Amino acid sequence: MVNTMEKTIEVRWHGRGGQGAKSASAVLAEVLFGEGKHVQAFPEYGAERQGAPIKAYNRVSTKPIRRRCGVENPHIVVVVDPTMVESANPSEGCADDAIYLVNTPEDARALRNRLGLTDSATVLAVDATKITLEEMGQNRPNAPLLGALSHVFSDVPVEAFADHFTKKMKSLSPKVLEANRRAILRGREEAIIV
């Protein structure tokens, strides 16, 4: 879905403290680095408290990345907290053909209309909250969103995301690691793309 051969791809994550947006952006960068890409991952947040709005960013390229400023015109927007569809203005600065990955139970077509996106935009909707509640008993939507991102970075298999996540978070119990692995795979399977 994304061709990193031609340009640097920029990703902007919208989430709240404690939902894993910062960690997910780091995992995305590490997985893509492992696939031979040049990457950046960095967060932006104010008050460091659970529930506070945060943004995280990625840059991905096949060539060295010289830019060190914030991401203003992302190609991909990931909305970790569904309430931020209204409050964060996720389409700000995006081109008409941007890709939006949103944690929501809402129909992807209805979401496209609500965001006022053109038909050239791609919308992926996945109920990451439901997946993590079923798999882990808590709302940690970053894992299923990583799985859904494997649709966007289609040259990277979803297993690379699952394997890397479990290696990075190896301090967690085996039961929790396996639940996260299942959540990543379900994020890939259950994402609806329009």
JSON list of C-alpha atoms in Angstrom, two decimals:
[
{"chain": "A", "resi": 1, "resn": "MET", "atom": "CA", "xyz": [0.00, 0.00, 0.00]},
{"chain": "A", "resi": 2, "resn": "VAL", "atom": "CA", "xyz": [2.97, 2.33, 0.68]},
{"chain": "A", "resi": 3, "resn": "ASN", "atom": "CA", "xyz": [6.01, 2.55, -1.55]},
{"chain": "A", "resi": 4, "resn": "THR", "atom": "CA", "xyz": [9.02, 3.73, 0.47]},
{"chain": "A", "resi": 5, "resn": "MET", "atom": "CA", "xyz": [11.25, 3.49, -2.61]},
{"chain": "A", "resi": 6, "resn": "GLU", "atom": "CA", "xyz": [10.30, 6.90, -3.97]},
{"chain": "A", "resi": 7, "resn": "LYS", "atom": "CA", "xyz": [10.08, 9.19, -0.96]},
{"chain": "A", "resi": 8, "resn": "THR", "atom": "CA", "xyz": [10.27, 9.48, 2.77]},
{"chain": "A", "resi": 9, "resn": "ILE", "atom": "CA", "xyz": [7.01, 8.29, 4.35]},
{"chain": "A", "resi": 10, "resn": "GLU", "atom": "CA", "xyz": [5.88, 10.23, 7.41]},
{"chain": "A", "resi": 11, "resn": "VAL", "atom": "CA", "xyz": [3.54, 8.85, 10.08]},
{"chain": "A", "resi": 12, "resn": "ARG", "atom": "CA", "xyz": [1.69, 10.77, 12.78]},
{"chain": "A", "resi": 13, "resn": "TRP", "atom": "CA", "xyz": [0.15, 8.95, 15.77]},
{"chain": "A", "resi": 14, "resn": "HIS", "atom": "CA", "xyz": [-2.64, 10.49, 17.90]},
{"chain": "A", "resi": 15, "resn": "GLY", "atom": "CA", "xyz": [-3.22, 8.88, 21.28]},
{"chain": "A", "resi": 16, "resn": "ARG", "atom": "CA", "xyz": [-3.42, 9.40, 25.00]},
{"chain": "A", "resi": 17, "resn": "GLY", "atom": "CA", "xyz": [-0.75, 8.70, 27.59]},
{"chain": "A", "resi": 18, "resn": "GLY", "atom": "CA", "xyz": [-0.80, 5.04, 28.59]},
{"chain": "A", "resi": 19, "resn": "GLN", "atom": "CA", "xyz": [-2.29, 3.67, 25.35]},
{"chain": "A", "resi": 20, "resn": "GLY", "atom": "CA", "xyz": [1.05, 2.77, 23.79]},
{"chain": "A", "resi": 21, "resn": "ALA", "atom": "CA", "xyz": [1.30, 5.22, 20.87]},
{"chain": "A", "resi": 22, "resn": "LYS", "atom": "CA", "xyz": [4.91, 6.09, 21.74]},
{"chain": "A", "resi": 23, "resn": "SER", "atom": "CA", "xyz": [5.84, 2.40, 22.14]},
{"chain": "A", "resi": 24, "resn": "ALA", "atom": "CA", "xyz": [4.05, 1.43, 18.92]},
{"chain": "A", "resi": 25, "resn": "SER", "atom": "CA", "xyz": [5.88, 4.12, 16.95]},
{"chain": "A", "resi": 26, "resn": "ALA", "atom": "CA", "xyz": [9.17, 2.78, 18.34]},
{"chain": "A", "resi": 27, "resn": "VAL", "atom": "CA", "xyz": [8.24, -0.82, 17.43]},
{"chain": "A", "resi": 28, "resn": "LEU", "atom": "CA", "xyz": [7.24, 0.29, 13.92]},
{"chain": "A", "resi": 29, "resn": "ALA", "atom": "CA", "xyz": [10.62, 2.00, 13.47]},
{"chain": "A", "resi": 30, "resn": "GLU", "atom": "CA", "xyz": [12.54, -0.98, 14.83]},
{"chain": "A", "resi": 31, "resn": "VAL", "atom": "CA", "xyz": [10.67, -3.48, 12.62]},
{"chain": "A", "resi": 32, "resn": "LEU", "atom": "CA", "xyz": [11.22, -1.37, 9.50]},
{"chain": "A", "resi": 33, "resn": "PHE", "atom": "CA", "xyz": [14.88, -0.81, 10.45]},
{"chain": "A", "resi": 34, "resn": "GLY", "atom": "CA", "xyz": [15.20, -4.59, 10.65]},
{"chain": "A", "resi": 35, "resn": "GLU", "atom": "CA", "xyz": [13.86, -4.70, 7.09]},
{"chain": "A", "resi": 36, "resn": "GLY", "atom": "CA", "xyz": [16.67, -2.42, 5.90]},
{"chain": "A", "resi": 37, "resn": "LYS", "atom": "CA", "xyz": [14.87, 0.94, 6.00]},
{"chain": "A", "resi": 38, "resn": "HIS", "atom": "CA", "xyz": [16.15, 4.21, 7.43]},
{"chain": "A", "resi": 39, "resn": "VAL", "atom": "CA", "xyz": [13.81, 5.31, 10.23]},
{"chain": "A", "resi": 40, "resn": "GLN", "atom": "CA", "xyz": [13.03, 7.87, 12.88]},
{"chain": "A", "resi": 41, "resn": "ALA", "atom": "CA", "xyz": [10.63, 7.62, 15.82]},
{"chain": "A", "resi": 42, "resn": "PHE", "atom": "CA", "xyz": [9.96, 10.40, 18.31]},
{"chain": "A", "resi": 43, "resn": "PRO", "atom": "CA", "xyz": [7.15, 11.51, 20.64]},
{"chain": "A", "resi": 44, "resn": "GLU", "atom": "CA", "xyz": [5.64, 14.91, 21.39]},
{"chain": "A", "resi": 45, "resn": "TYR", "atom": "CA", "xyz": [3.68, 15.49, 24.54]},
{"chain": "A", "resi": 46, "resn": "GLY", "atom": "CA", "xyz": [3.10, 18.05, 27.24]},
{"chain": "A", "resi": 47, "resn": "ALA", "atom": "CA", "xyz": [2.06, 16.97, 30.70]},
{"chain": "A", "resi": 48, "resn": "GLU", "atom": "CA", "xyz": [3.35, 13.46, 31.28]},
{"chain": "A", "resi": 49, "resn": "ARG", "atom": "CA", "xyz": [0.26, 11.87, 32.73]},
{"chain": "A", "resi": 50, "resn": "GLN", "atom": "CA", "xyz": [-1.99, 9.02, 31.84]},
{"chain": "A", "resi": 51, "resn": "GLY", "atom": "CA", "xyz": [-4.83, 10.09, 29.57]},
{"chain": "A", "resi": 52, "resn": "ALA", "atom": "CA", "xyz": [-3.17, 13.30, 28.33]},
{"chain": "A", "resi": 53, "resn": "PRO", "atom": "CA", "xyz": [-3.15, 13.74, 24.52]},
{"chain": "A", "resi": 54, "resn": "ILE", "atom": "CA", "xyz": [0.14, 12.84, 22.87]},
{"chain": "A", "resi": 55, "resn": "LYS", "atom": "CA", "xyz": [1.51, 12.58, 19.38]},
{"chain": "A", "resi": 56, "resn": "ALA", "atom": "CA", "xyz": [4.26, 10.34, 18.13]},
{"chain": "A", "resi": 57, "resn": "TYR", "atom": "CA", "xyz": [5.94, 10.37, 14.75]},
{"chain": "A", "resi": 58, "resn": "ASN", "atom": "CA", "xyz": [7.83, 8.16, 12.34]},
{"chain": "A", "resi": 59, "resn": "ARG", "atom": "CA", "xyz": [9.80, 8.73, 9.18]},
{"chain": "A", "resi": 60, "resn": "VAL", "atom": "CA", "xyz": [10.67, 5.81, 6.91]},
{"chain": "A", "resi": 61, "resn": "SER", "atom": "CA", "xyz": [12.86, 5.82, 3.82]},
{"chain": "A", "resi": 62, "resn": "THR", "atom": "CA", "xyz": [15.23, 3.69, 1.79]},
{"chain": "A", "resi": 63, "resn": "LYS", "atom": "CA", "xyz": [17.75, 6.57, 1.96]},
{"chain": "A", "resi": 64, "resn": "PRO", "atom": "CA", "xyz": [19.26, 8.36, 4.96]},
{"chain": "A", "resi": 65, "resn": "ILE", "atom": "CA", "xyz": [16.81, 10.81, 6.54]},
{"chain": "A", "resi": 66, "resn": "ARG", "atom": "CA", "xyz": [18.23, 14.29, 7.05]},
{"chain": "A", "resi": 67, "resn": "ARG", "atom": "CA", "xyz": [15.07, 16.03, 8.34]},
{"chain": "A", "resi": 68, "resn": "ARG", "atom": "CA", "xyz": [14.95, 16.50, 12.10]},
{"chain": "A", "resi": 69, "resn": "CYS", "atom": "CA", "xyz": [11.81, 18.62, 12.46]},
{"chain": "A", "resi": 70, "resn": "GLY", "atom": "CA", "xyz": [8.30, 17.56, 13.44]},
{"chain": "A", "resi": 71, "resn": "VAL", "atom": "CA", "xyz": [5.97, 15.83, 11.00]},
{"chain": "A", "resi": 72, "resn": "GLU", "atom": "CA", "xyz": [3.50, 18.35, 9.59]},
{"chain": "A", "resi": 73, "resn": "ASN", "atom": "CA", "xyz": [2.28, 16.63, 6.42]},
{"chain": "A", "resi": 74, "resn": "PRO", "atom": "CA", "xyz": [1.97, 12.92, 7.21]},
{"chain": "A", "resi": 75, "resn": "HIS", "atom": "CA", "xyz": [1.25, 10.28, 4.61]},
{"chain": "A", "resi": 76, "resn": "ILE", "atom": "CA", "xyz": [-0.16, 7.98, 7.32]},
{"chain": "A", "resi": 77, "resn": "VAL", "atom": "CA", "xyz": [-2.20, 8.94, 10.39]},
{"chain": "A", "resi": 78, "resn": "VAL", "atom": "CA", "xyz": [-2.82, 6.45, 13.20]},
{"chain": "A", "resi": 79, "resn": "VAL", "atom": "CA", "xyz": [-5.58, 7.35, 15.67]},
{"chain": "A", "resi": 80, "resn": "VAL", "atom": "CA", "xyz": [-5.08, 5.23, 18.79]},
{"chain": "A", "resi": 81, "resn": "ASP", "atom": "CA", "xyz": [-7.92, 6.76, 20.82]},
{"chain": "A", "resi": 82, "resn": "PRO", "atom": "CA", "xyz": [-11.25, 6.97, 18.97]},
{"chain": "A", "resi": 83, "resn": "THR", "atom": "CA", "xyz": [-12.24, 10.16, 20.82]},
{"chain": "A", "resi": 84, "resn": "MET", "atom": "CA", "xyz": [-9.38, 11.90, 19.05]},
{"chain": "A", "resi": 85, "resn": "VAL", "atom": "CA", "xyz": [-11.13, 11.62, 15.69]},
{"chain": "A", "resi": 86, "resn": "GLU", "atom": "CA", "xyz": [-13.10, 14.67, 16.85]},
{"chain": "A", "resi": 87, "resn": "SER", "atom": "CA", "xyz": [-10.63, 16.40, 19.15]},
{"chain": "A", "resi": 88, "resn": "ALA", "atom": "CA", "xyz": [-7.27, 16.02, 17.36]},
{"chain": "A", "resi": 89, "resn": "ASN", "atom": "CA", "xyz": [-8.19, 16.98, 13.77]},
{"chain": "A", "resi": 90, "resn": "PRO", "atom": "CA", "xyz": [-6.29, 13.97, 12.37]},
{"chain": "A", "resi": 91, "resn": "SER", "atom": "CA", "xyz": [-6.53, 15.11, 8.73]},
{"chain": "A", "resi": 92, "resn": "GLU", "atom": "CA", "xyz": [-4.70, 18.39, 9.43]},
{"chain": "A", "resi": 93, "resn": "GLY", "atom": "CA", "xyz": [-1.84, 18.85, 6.97]},
{"chain": "A", "resi": 94, "resn": "CYS", "atom": "CA", "xyz": [-2.57, 15.62, 5.09]},
{"chain": "A", "resi": 95, "resn": "ALA", "atom": "CA", "xyz": [-2.75, 15.20, 1.34]},
{"chain": "A", "resi": 96, "resn": "ASP", "atom": "CA", "xyz": [-5.98, 13.93, -0.20]},
{"chain": "A", "resi": 97, "resn": "ASP", "atom": "CA", "xyz": [-4.47, 10.46, -0.67]},
{"chain": "A", "resi": 98, "resn": "ALA", "atom": "CA", "xyz": [-3.32, 10.00, 2.95]},
{"chain": "A", "resi": 99, "resn": "ILE", "atom": "CA", "xyz": [-3.91, 6.73, 4.79]},
{"chain": "A", "resi": 100, "resn": "TYR", "atom": "CA", "xyz": [-5.86, 6.76, 8.06]},
{"chain": "A", "resi": 101, "resn": "LEU", "atom": "CA", "xyz": [-5.73, 3.87, 10.51]},
{"chain": "A", "resi": 102, "resn": "VAL", "atom": "CA", "xyz": [-8.29, 4.37, 13.27]},
{"chain": "A", "resi": 103, "resn": "ASN", "atom": "CA", "xyz": [-9.11, 2.38, 16.39]},
{"chain": "A", "resi": 104, "resn": "THR", "atom": "CA", "xyz": [-12.89, 2.37, 16.15]},
{"chain": "A", "resi": 105, "resn": "PRO", "atom": "CA", "xyz": [-15.89, 0.05, 15.96]},
{"chain": "A", "resi": 106, "resn": "GLU", "atom": "CA", "xyz": [-17.33, 2.49, 13.39]},
{"chain": "A", "resi": 107, "resn": "ASP", "atom": "CA", "xyz": [-17.82, 1.46, 9.77]},
{"chain": "A", "resi": 108, "resn": "ALA", "atom": "CA", "xyz": [-14.82, 2.60, 7.69]},
{"chain": "A", "resi": 109, "resn": "ARG", "atom": "CA", "xyz": [-17.05, 4.28, 5.05]},
{"chain": "A", "resi": 110, "resn": "ALA", "atom": "CA", "xyz": [-18.99, 6.19, 7.70]},
{"chain": "A", "resi": 111, "resn": "LEU", "atom": "CA", "xyz": [-15.68, 7.22, 9.25]},
{"chain": "A", "resi": 112, "resn": "ARG", "atom": "CA", "xyz": [-14.44, 8.50, 5.87]},
{"chain": "A", "resi": 113, "resn": "ASN", "atom": "CA", "xyz": [-17.57, 10.64, 5.57]},
{"chain": "A", "resi": 114, "resn": "ARG", "atom": "CA", "xyz": [-17.34, 11.92, 9.14]},
{"chain": "A", "resi": 115, "resn": "LEU", "atom": "CA", "xyz": [-13.70, 12.96, 8.61]},
{"chain": "A", "resi": 116, "resn": "GLY", "atom": "CA", "xyz": [-14.65, 14.65, 5.32]},
{"chain": "A", "resi": 117, "resn": "LEU", "atom": "CA", "xyz": [-12.07, 12.66, 3.35]},
{"chain": "A", "resi": 118, "resn": "THR", "atom": "CA", "xyz": [-11.99, 12.33, -0.42]},
{"chain": "A", "resi": 119, "resn": "ASP", "atom": "CA", "xyz": [-12.26, 9.00, -2.20]},
{"chain": "A", "resi": 120, "resn": "SER", "atom": "CA", "xyz": [-8.50, 9.07, -2.82]},
{"chain": "A", "resi": 121, "resn": "ALA", "atom": "CA", "xyz": [-7.85, 8.69, 0.93]},
{"chain": "A", "resi": 122, "resn": "THR", "atom": "CA", "xyz": [-7.56, 5.18, 2.35]},
{"chain": "A", "resi": 123, "resn": "VAL", "atom": "CA", "xyz": [-9.28, 4.38, 5.64]},
{"chain": "A", "resi": 124, "resn": "LEU", "atom": "CA", "xyz": [-8.49, 1.35, 7.79]},
{"chain": "A", "resi": 125, "resn": "ALA", "atom": "CA", "xyz": [-10.81, 0.79, 10.73]},
{"chain": "A", "resi": 126, "resn": "VAL", "atom": "CA", "xyz": [-10.12, -1.81, 13.40]},
{"chain": "A", "resi": 127, "resn": "ASP", "atom": "CA", "xyz": [-11.72, -2.14, 16.82]},
{"chain": "A", "resi": 128, "resn": "ALA", "atom": "CA", "xyz": [-8.38, -2.40, 18.62]},
{"chain": "A", "resi": 129, "resn": "THR", "atom": "CA", "xyz": [-9.99, -1.63, 21.97]},
{"chain": "A", "resi": 130, "resn": "LYS", "atom": "CA", "xyz": [-12.35, -4.61, 21.64]},
{"chain": "A", "resi": 131, "resn": "ILE", "atom": "CA", "xyz": [-9.48, -6.88, 20.59]},
{"chain": "A", "resi": 132, "resn": "THR", "atom": "CA", "xyz": [-7.31, -5.95, 23.58]},
{"chain": "A", "resi": 133, "resn": "LEU", "atom": "CA", "xyz": [-10.19, -6.18, 26.02]},
{"chain": "A", "resi": 134, "resn": "GLU", "atom": "CA", "xyz": [-10.93, -9.70, 24.74]},
{"chain": "A", "resi": 135, "resn": "GLU", "atom": "CA", "xyz": [-7.30, -10.81, 24.60]},
{"chain": "A", "resi": 136, "resn": "MET", "atom": "CA", "xyz": [-5.82, -9.01, 27.63]},
{"chain": "A", "resi": 137, "resn": "GLY", "atom": "CA", "xyz": [-8.68, -7.67, 29.68]},
{"chain": "A", "resi": 138, "resn": "GLN", "atom": "CA", "xyz": [-7.40, -4.08, 29.34]},
{"chain": "A", "resi": 139, "resn": "ASN", "atom": "CA", "xyz": [-7.42, -1.27, 26.80]},
{"chain": "A", "resi": 140, "resn": "ARG", "atom": "CA", "xyz": [-3.93, -1.30, 25.24]},
{"chain": "A", "resi": 141, "resn": "PRO", "atom": "CA", "xyz": [-4.77, -0.77, 21.55]},
{"chain": "A", "resi": 142, "resn": "ASN", "atom": "CA", "xyz": [-1.22, -0.39, 20.25]},
{"chain": "A", "resi": 143, "resn": "ALA", "atom": "CA", "xyz": [-0.71, -4.10, 19.50]},
{"chain": "A", "resi": 144, "resn": "PRO", "atom": "CA", "xyz": [-3.70, -4.57, 17.14]},
{"chain": "A", "resi": 145, "resn": "LEU", "atom": "CA", "xyz": [-2.86, -1.29, 15.43]},
{"chain": "A", "resi": 146, "resn": "LEU", "atom": "CA", "xyz": [0.64, -2.60, 14.67]},
{"chain": "A", "resi": 147, "resn": "GLY", "atom": "CA", "xyz": [-0.98, -5.64, 13.10]},
{"chain": "A", "resi": 148, "resn": "ALA", "atom": "CA", "xyz": [-3.23, -3.44, 10.98]},
{"chain": "A", "resi": 149, "resn": "LEU", "atom": "CA", "xyz": [-0.19, -1.40, 9.90]},
{"chain": "A", "resi": 150, "resn": "SER", "atom": "CA", "xyz": [1.14, -4.52, 8.20]},
{"chain": "A", "resi": 151, "resn": "HIS", "atom": "CA", "xyz": [-1.50, -3.78, 5.52]},
{"chain": "A", "resi": 152, "resn": "VAL", "atom": "CA", "xyz": [0.10, -0.38, 4.98]},
{"chain": "A", "resi": 153, "resn": "PHE", "atom": "CA", "xyz": [3.72, -1.57, 4.99]},
{"chain": "A", "resi": 154, "resn": "SER", "atom": "CA", "xyz": [2.81, -4.56, 2.87]},
{"chain": "A", "resi": 155, "resn": "ASP", "atom": "CA", "xyz": [6.41, -5.60, 2.19]},
{"chain": "A", "resi": 156, "resn": "VAL", "atom": "CA", "xyz": [6.72, -6.51, 5.91]},
{"chain": "A", "resi": 157, "resn": "PRO", "atom": "CA", "xyz": [4.85, -9.61, 7.11]},
{"chain": "A", "resi": 158, "resn": "VAL", "atom": "CA", "xyz": [2.62, -9.27, 10.16]},
{"chain": "A", "resi": 159, "resn": "GLU", "atom": "CA", "xyz": [4.74, -11.92, 11.88]},
{"chain": "A", "resi": 160, "resn": "ALA", "atom": "CA", "xyz": [7.68, -9.47, 11.87]},
{"chain": "A", "resi": 161, "resn": "PHE", "atom": "CA", "xyz": [5.58, -7.08, 13.96]},
{"chain": "A", "resi": 162, "resn": "ALA", "atom": "CA", "xyz": [4.43, -9.86, 16.32]},
{"chain": "A", "resi": 163, "resn": "ASP", "atom": "CA", "xyz": [7.93, -11.31, 16.72]},
{"chain": "A", "resi": 164, "resn": "HIS", "atom": "CA", "xyz": [9.55, -7.95, 17.36]},
{"chain": "A", "resi": 165, "resn": "PHE", "atom": "CA", "xyz": [6.89, -6.87, 19.83]},
{"chain": "A", "resi": 166, "resn": "THR", "atom": "CA", "xyz": [7.40, -10.01, 21.91]},
{"chain": "A", "resi": 167, "resn": "LYS", "atom": "CA", "xyz": [11.21, -9.57, 21.85]},
{"chain": "A", "resi": 168, "resn": "LYS", "atom": "CA", "xyz": [10.98, -5.89, 22.82]},
{"chain": "A", "resi": 169, "resn": "MET", "atom": "CA", "xyz": [8.51, -6.51, 25.64]},
{"chain": "A", "resi": 170, "resn": "LYS", "atom": "CA", "xyz": [10.19, -9.69, 26.93]},
{"chain": "A", "resi": 171, "resn": "SER", "atom": "CA", "xyz": [9.93, -8.45, 30.53]},
{"chain": "A", "resi": 172, "resn": "LEU", "atom": "CA", "xyz": [6.19, -9.15, 30.38]},
{"chain": "A", "resi": 173, "resn": "SER", "atom": "CA", "xyz": [4.87, -12.55, 31.40]},
{"chain": "A", "resi": 174, "resn": "PRO", "atom": "CA", "xyz": [4.62, -15.25, 28.70]},
{"chain": "A", "resi": 175, "resn": "LYS", "atom": "CA", "xyz": [0.82, -15.13, 29.05]},
{"chain": "A", "resi": 176, "resn": "VAL", "atom": "CA", "xyz": [0.74, -11.37, 28.38]},
{"chain": "A", "resi": 177, "resn": "LEU", "atom": "CA", "xyz": [3.20, -11.68, 25.50]},
{"chain": "A", "resi": 178, "resn": "GLU", "atom": "CA", "xyz": [1.06, -14.37, 23.86]},
{"chain": "A", "resi": 179, "resn": "ALA", "atom": "CA", "xyz": [-2.08, -12.21, 24.32]},
{"chain": "A", "resi": 180, "resn": "ASN", "atom": "CA", "xyz": [-0.29, -9.31, 22.61]},
{"chain": "A", "resi": 181, "resn": "ARG", "atom": "CA", "xyz": [0.82, -11.61, 19.79]},
{"chain": "A", "resi": 182, "resn": "ARG", "atom": "CA", "xyz": [-2.77, -12.73, 19.23]},
{"chain": "A", "resi": 183, "resn": "ALA", "atom": "CA", "xyz": [-3.91, -9.09, 19.34]},
{"chain": "A", "resi": 184, "resn": "ILE", "atom": "CA", "xyz": [-1.38, -8.11, 16.65]},
{"chain": "A", "resi": 185, "resn": "LEU", "atom": "CA", "xyz": [-2.51, -10.95, 14.38]},
{"chain": "A", "resi": 186, "resn": "ARG", "atom": "CA", "xyz": [-6.18, -10.10, 14.98]},
{"chain": "A", "resi": 187, "resn": "GLY", "atom": "CA", "xyz": [-5.46, -6.44, 14.12]},
{"chain": "A", "resi": 188, "resn": "ARG", "atom": "CA", "xyz": [-4.23, -7.59, 10.73]},
{"chain": "A", "resi": 189, "resn": "GLU", "atom": "CA", "xyz": [-7.20, -9.93, 10.18]},
{"chain": "A", "resi": 190, "resn": "GLU", "atom": "CA", "xyz": [-9.95, -7.62, 11.45]},
{"chain": "A", "resi": 191, "resn": "ALA", "atom": "CA", "xyz": [-8.91, -4.32, 9.80]},
{"chain": "A", "resi": 192, "resn": "ILE", "atom": "CA", "xyz": [-11.50, -3.11, 7.31]},
{"chain": "A", "resi": 193, "resn": "ILE", "atom": "CA", "xyz": [-10.02, -1.14, 4.42]},
{"chain": "A", "resi": 194, "resn": "VAL", "atom": "CA", "xyz": [-11.92, 1.28, 2.18]}
]
